[in-house]
Amino acid sequence: MLSTEQFSEFVRDALGGLDSPMQLETSPLSELLVETGTRNATRGQKLRGILVSAVEQLRPGGAVPASHGAWTSYRLLELHYVQGLSQAQVCSQLGFSRASFYRYREAALGAIVNLLWQRAQSRTTEGRVASAPRAEQDIAEAVRLARQSTGGEVAITSLVDGVVRTATPLAVGRAVRVRWQCADALTAVYGDPATFRQVLLGVLSEALLLSHGGELVLTAGLERGRSTWCLRGLPVGALSAEAIEAIPGLRL
């Protein structure tokens, strides 16, 4: 099964070859992200459009000040990958050091990888179960991964903080504020850290893509010895009642 680390490498390589039709045509991402039966465009051209579109999804909304770090991350990606400027040229235009270049690039690439990972997972699952709602497919995949994983104690605060940081560029681009709260009594849960992070990041990313403006609040609590997760702030009607009820322990 494809790991997120492998997928991340595919994304980085494809972005680095954005102006190389042959590299994009042979990229593993073309199999993972490009719809079959495309017309009037090669798979490489379609993949380039998907990658550029993902970069544009990180463009902050008009209400975000130009001095905000989200603009820097977006501009770095746009200049370095879409326009093809060198690291030195990007640093000169944006006025920061090499260290800042790498820091902003890693944060922005993490957001791009997450967006494209959700798209790839959605295509794979839809191909297997075309009639099932997307939310239910994601749940089934999460359960399958959890059953295959070796469990352990997962510290809530560090894990959720990391997930929120990863989703921040997307949140800023959607003009959405993300907050999370945790009950004092809930310091850890039992499970596989990688699977837990993947599921939580997937839910949060999907919620952000369904939102524009406003605030999403994620709350973790304890009820009868079990952890409960509550996500509030989604637009009315964004998910069906059936999809909501299919997620044990999650309230919207």
CSV table of C-alpha atoms in Angstrom, one decimal, residues 19-248:
chain,number,residue,atom,x,y,z
A,19,ASP,CA,7.7,22.4,-16.8
A,20,SER,CA,8.9,19.0,-18.0
A,21,PRO,CA,6.0,17.3,-19.9
A,22,MET,CA,7.9,14.0,-20.0
A,23,GLN,CA,8.5,13.9,-16.3
A,24,LEU,CA,4.9,14.7,-15.6
A,25,GLU,CA,3.7,12.1,-18.1
A,26,THR,CA,5.7,9.4,-16.4
A,27,SER,CA,5.0,10.6,-12.8
A,28,PRO,CA,3.2,8.0,-10.5
A,29,LEU,CA,0.9,10.9,-9.7
A,30,SER,CA,-0.6,10.7,-13.2
A,31,GLU,CA,-2.0,7.3,-12.3
A,32,LEU,CA,-3.1,8.4,-8.9
A,33,LEU,CA,-4.7,11.8,-9.6
A,34,VAL,CA,-5.6,12.0,-13.3
A,35,GLU,CA,-9.0,10.7,-14.5
A,36,THR,CA,-8.9,8.1,-17.2
A,37,GLY,CA,-10.3,8.8,-20.6
A,38,THR,CA,-9.1,12.5,-20.7
A,39,ARG,CA,-9.6,14.3,-24.0
A,40,ASN,CA,-7.8,17.2,-25.6
A,41,ALA,CA,-4.9,16.9,-23.1
A,42,THR,CA,-2.2,14.4,-22.2
A,43,ARG,CA,-2.0,12.9,-18.7
A,44,GLY,CA,1.1,15.1,-18.1
A,45,GLN,CA,-0.9,18.3,-19.0
A,46,LYS,CA,-3.8,17.2,-16.8
A,47,LEU,CA,-1.4,16.5,-13.9
A,48,ARG,CA,0.2,19.9,-14.3
A,49,GLY,CA,-3.2,21.5,-14.1
A,50,ILE,CA,-4.0,19.6,-10.9
A,51,LEU,CA,-0.7,20.7,-9.3
A,52,VAL,CA,-1.2,24.3,-10.2
A,53,SER,CA,-4.7,24.2,-9.0
A,54,ALA,CA,-3.5,22.8,-5.6
A,55,VAL,CA,-1.1,25.7,-5.3
A,56,GLU,CA,-3.9,28.2,-6.0
A,57,GLN,CA,-6.0,26.6,-3.3
A,58,LEU,CA,-3.4,27.9,-0.8
A,59,ARG,CA,-3.9,31.5,-2.0
A,60,PRO,CA,-5.2,33.4,1.0
A,61,GLY,CA,-8.5,35.2,0.8
A,62,GLY,CA,-8.8,38.9,0.2
A,63,ALA,CA,-9.3,39.6,3.9
A,64,VAL,CA,-5.9,38.2,4.8
A,65,PRO,CA,-3.3,40.9,5.3
A,66,ALA,CA,-0.4,40.9,2.7
A,67,SER,CA,2.0,40.6,5.6
A,68,HIS,CA,0.6,37.3,6.8
A,69,GLY,CA,2.8,34.2,6.6
A,70,ALA,CA,0.2,32.4,4.5
A,71,TRP,CA,0.9,34.8,1.6
A,72,THR,CA,4.6,34.1,1.9
A,73,SER,CA,4.0,30.4,1.7
A,74,TYR,CA,1.7,30.8,-1.3
A,75,ARG,CA,4.0,33.2,-3.1
A,76,LEU,CA,7.0,30.9,-2.5
A,77,LEU,CA,5.3,28.0,-4.2
A,78,GLU,CA,4.0,30.2,-7.1
A,79,LEU,CA,7.4,31.7,-7.8
A,80,HIS,CA,9.5,28.7,-7.3
A,81,TYR,CA,7.4,26.0,-8.9
A,82,VAL,CA,4.9,27.6,-11.2
A,83,GLN,CA,7.1,30.4,-12.5
A,84,GLY,CA,10.3,28.4,-12.2
A,85,LEU,CA,12.4,30.9,-10.3
A,86,SER,CA,15.5,29.6,-8.5
A,87,GLN,CA,15.9,29.6,-4.7
A,88,ALA,CA,18.1,32.6,-4.9
A,89,GLN,CA,15.6,34.6,-7.0
A,90,VAL,CA,12.7,33.7,-4.7
A,91,CYS,CA,14.7,34.7,-1.6
A,92,SER,CA,15.6,38.0,-3.4
A,93,GLN,CA,12.0,38.7,-4.3
A,94,LEU,CA,10.5,37.8,-0.9
A,95,GLY,CA,13.4,39.2,1.1
A,96,PHE,CA,14.3,36.3,3.3
A,97,SER,CA,17.2,34.0,4.0
A,98,ARG,CA,17.8,30.4,2.8
A,99,ALA,CA,16.7,29.1,6.2
A,100,SER,CA,13.4,31.0,5.9
A,101,PHE,CA,13.0,29.7,2.3
A,102,TYR,CA,13.3,26.1,3.5
A,103,ARG,CA,11.0,26.6,6.5
A,104,TYR,CA,8.2,28.2,4.5
A,105,ARG,CA,8.6,25.7,1.6
A,106,GLU,CA,8.3,22.7,3.9
A,107,ALA,CA,5.1,24.1,5.6
A,108,ALA,CA,3.6,24.9,2.2
A,109,LEU,CA,4.5,21.5,0.6
A,110,GLY,CA,3.0,19.8,3.6
A,111,ALA,CA,-0.3,21.5,2.8
A,112,ILE,CA,-0.1,20.6,-0.9
A,113,VAL,CA,0.7,17.0,-0.1
A,114,ASN,CA,-2.3,16.8,2.2
A,115,LEU,CA,-4.7,18.3,-0.3
A,116,LEU,CA,-3.5,15.9,-3.1
A,117,TRP,CA,-3.4,12.9,-0.7
A,118,GLN,CA,-7.1,13.4,0.1
A,119,ARG,CA,-7.9,13.6,-3.6
A,120,ALA,CA,-5.9,10.4,-4.3
A,121,GLN,CA,-7.6,8.6,-1.5
A,122,SER,CA,-11.0,9.7,-2.7
A,123,ARG,CA,-10.4,8.4,-6.2
A,124,THR,CA,-9.2,5.1,-5.0
A,125,THR,CA,-12.1,4.6,-2.6
A,126,GLU,CA,-14.7,5.8,-5.2
A,127,GLY,CA,-13.3,3.3,-7.7
A,128,ARG,CA,-13.8,0.4,-5.2
A,129,VAL,CA,-17.3,1.4,-3.9
A,130,ALA,CA,-18.9,3.8,-6.4
A,131,SER,CA,-22.2,3.9,-4.6
A,132,ALA,CA,-21.0,4.6,-1.1
A,133,PRO,CA,-21.0,8.2,0.3
A,134,ARG,CA,-17.4,9.6,0.5
A,135,ALA,CA,-17.5,10.1,4.3
A,136,GLU,CA,-18.5,6.4,4.8
A,137,GLN,CA,-15.7,5.3,2.5
A,138,ASP,CA,-13.1,7.2,4.5
A,139,ILE,CA,-14.4,5.7,7.7
A,140,ALA,CA,-14.2,2.2,6.3
A,141,GLU,CA,-10.6,2.8,5.3
A,142,ALA,CA,-9.7,4.3,8.7
A,143,VAL,CA,-11.2,1.2,10.4
A,144,ARG,CA,-9.2,-1.1,8.2
A,145,LEU,CA,-6.0,0.7,8.9
A,146,ALA,CA,-6.7,0.8,12.6
A,147,ARG,CA,-7.2,-3.0,12.7
A,148,GLN,CA,-3.9,-3.6,11.0
A,149,SER,CA,-2.0,-1.2,13.3
A,150,THR,CA,-0.3,-1.9,16.5
A,151,GLY,CA,-1.8,0.3,19.2
A,152,GLY,CA,-0.1,2.5,21.8
A,153,GLU,CA,-0.7,5.5,23.9
A,154,VAL,CA,-1.1,8.7,21.8
A,155,ALA,CA,-0.6,12.1,23.4
A,156,ILE,CA,-3.5,14.3,22.4
A,157,THR,CA,-2.0,17.8,22.6
A,158,SER,CA,1.2,17.3,20.5
A,159,LEU,CA,-0.7,15.2,17.9
A,160,VAL,CA,-3.6,17.6,17.4
A,161,ASP,CA,-1.3,20.7,17.5
A,162,GLY,CA,0.7,19.1,14.6
A,163,VAL,CA,-2.5,18.4,12.6
A,164,VAL,CA,-3.7,22.0,13.1
A,165,ARG,CA,-0.3,23.4,12.0
A,166,THR,CA,-0.3,21.2,8.9
A,167,ALA,CA,-3.8,22.4,8.0
A,168,THR,CA,-3.1,26.1,8.7
A,169,PRO,CA,-2.1,27.2,5.1
A,170,LEU,CA,-5.4,25.6,3.8
A,171,ALA,CA,-7.4,27.2,6.6
A,172,VAL,CA,-5.9,30.7,5.8
A,173,GLY,CA,-6.6,30.2,2.1
A,174,ARG,CA,-10.3,29.4,3.0
A,175,ALA,CA,-10.4,32.3,5.4
A,176,VAL,CA,-11.4,29.9,8.2
A,177,ARG,CA,-10.1,30.1,11.8
A,178,VAL,CA,-9.4,26.7,13.4
A,179,ARG,CA,-9.5,26.2,17.2
A,180,TRP,CA,-9.4,23.1,19.2
A,181,GLN,CA,-10.2,22.3,22.9
A,182,CYS,CA,-9.5,19.3,25.0
A,183,ALA,CA,-11.0,18.2,28.3
A,184,ASP,CA,-8.5,18.3,31.1
A,185,ALA,CA,-9.1,14.7,32.0
A,186,LEU,CA,-8.2,13.6,28.4
A,187,THR,CA,-4.5,13.5,28.0
A,188,ALA,CA,-4.0,10.5,25.7
A,189,VAL,CA,-5.9,8.0,23.7
A,190,TYR,CA,-5.0,4.5,22.7
A,191,GLY,CA,-4.3,3.7,19.0
A,192,ASP,CA,-1.9,3.9,16.2
A,193,PRO,CA,-0.4,7.5,16.0
A,194,ALA,CA,0.0,7.5,12.2
A,195,THR,CA,-3.5,6.3,11.6
A,196,PHE,CA,-5.0,8.6,14.1
A,197,ARG,CA,-3.2,11.6,12.5
A,198,GLN,CA,-4.2,10.6,9.0
A,199,VAL,CA,-7.9,10.3,10.0
A,200,LEU,CA,-8.0,13.5,11.9
A,201,LEU,CA,-6.1,15.4,9.2
A,202,GLY,CA,-8.5,14.0,6.6
A,203,VAL,CA,-11.6,15.1,8.5
A,204,LEU,CA,-10.2,18.5,9.2
A,205,SER,CA,-9.1,19.1,5.6
A,206,GLU,CA,-12.4,17.9,4.2
A,207,ALA,CA,-14.2,20.3,6.6
A,208,LEU,CA,-12.0,23.2,5.4
A,209,LEU,CA,-12.7,22.4,1.8
A,210,LEU,CA,-16.4,22.5,2.5
A,211,SER,CA,-16.1,25.9,4.4
A,212,HIS,CA,-15.3,29.4,3.4
A,213,GLY,CA,-15.0,32.0,6.2
A,214,GLY,CA,-16.0,31.5,9.7
A,215,GLU,CA,-14.6,29.2,12.4
A,216,LEU,CA,-14.2,25.5,12.9
A,217,VAL,CA,-13.9,24.3,16.5
A,218,LEU,CA,-12.7,20.8,17.3
A,219,THR,CA,-13.4,19.6,20.8
A,220,ALA,CA,-12.1,16.4,22.4
A,221,GLY,CA,-13.8,15.1,25.5
A,222,LEU,CA,-14.5,12.1,27.7
A,223,GLU,CA,-17.8,10.3,28.1
A,224,ARG,CA,-18.1,7.0,30.1
A,225,GLY,CA,-14.4,6.3,29.7
A,226,ARG,CA,-14.4,6.9,25.9
A,227,SER,CA,-13.0,9.8,23.9
A,228,THR,CA,-15.5,11.8,21.9
A,229,TRP,CA,-14.7,14.3,19.1
A,230,CYS,CA,-16.9,17.2,18.2
A,231,LEU,CA,-16.4,19.4,15.1
A,232,ARG,CA,-18.6,22.5,14.9
A,233,GLY,CA,-18.8,25.3,12.3
A,234,LEU,CA,-19.5,23.4,9.1
A,235,PRO,CA,-22.0,25.1,6.8
A,236,VAL,CA,-25.6,23.8,7.1
A,237,GLY,CA,-26.1,20.8,4.8
A,238,ALA,CA,-22.4,20.3,4.1
A,239,LEU,CA,-22.8,16.6,5.1
A,240,SER,CA,-25.8,14.4,5.1
A,241,ALA,CA,-27.4,13.2,8.3
A,242,GLU,CA,-26.5,9.6,7.2
A,243,ALA,CA,-22.8,10.5,6.8
A,244,ILE,CA,-22.7,12.1,10.2
A,245,GLU,CA,-24.4,9.2,12.0
A,246,ALA,CA,-21.9,6.8,10.4
A,247,ILE,CA,-19.0,8.3,12.3
A,248,PRO,CA,-18.9,6.8,15.8
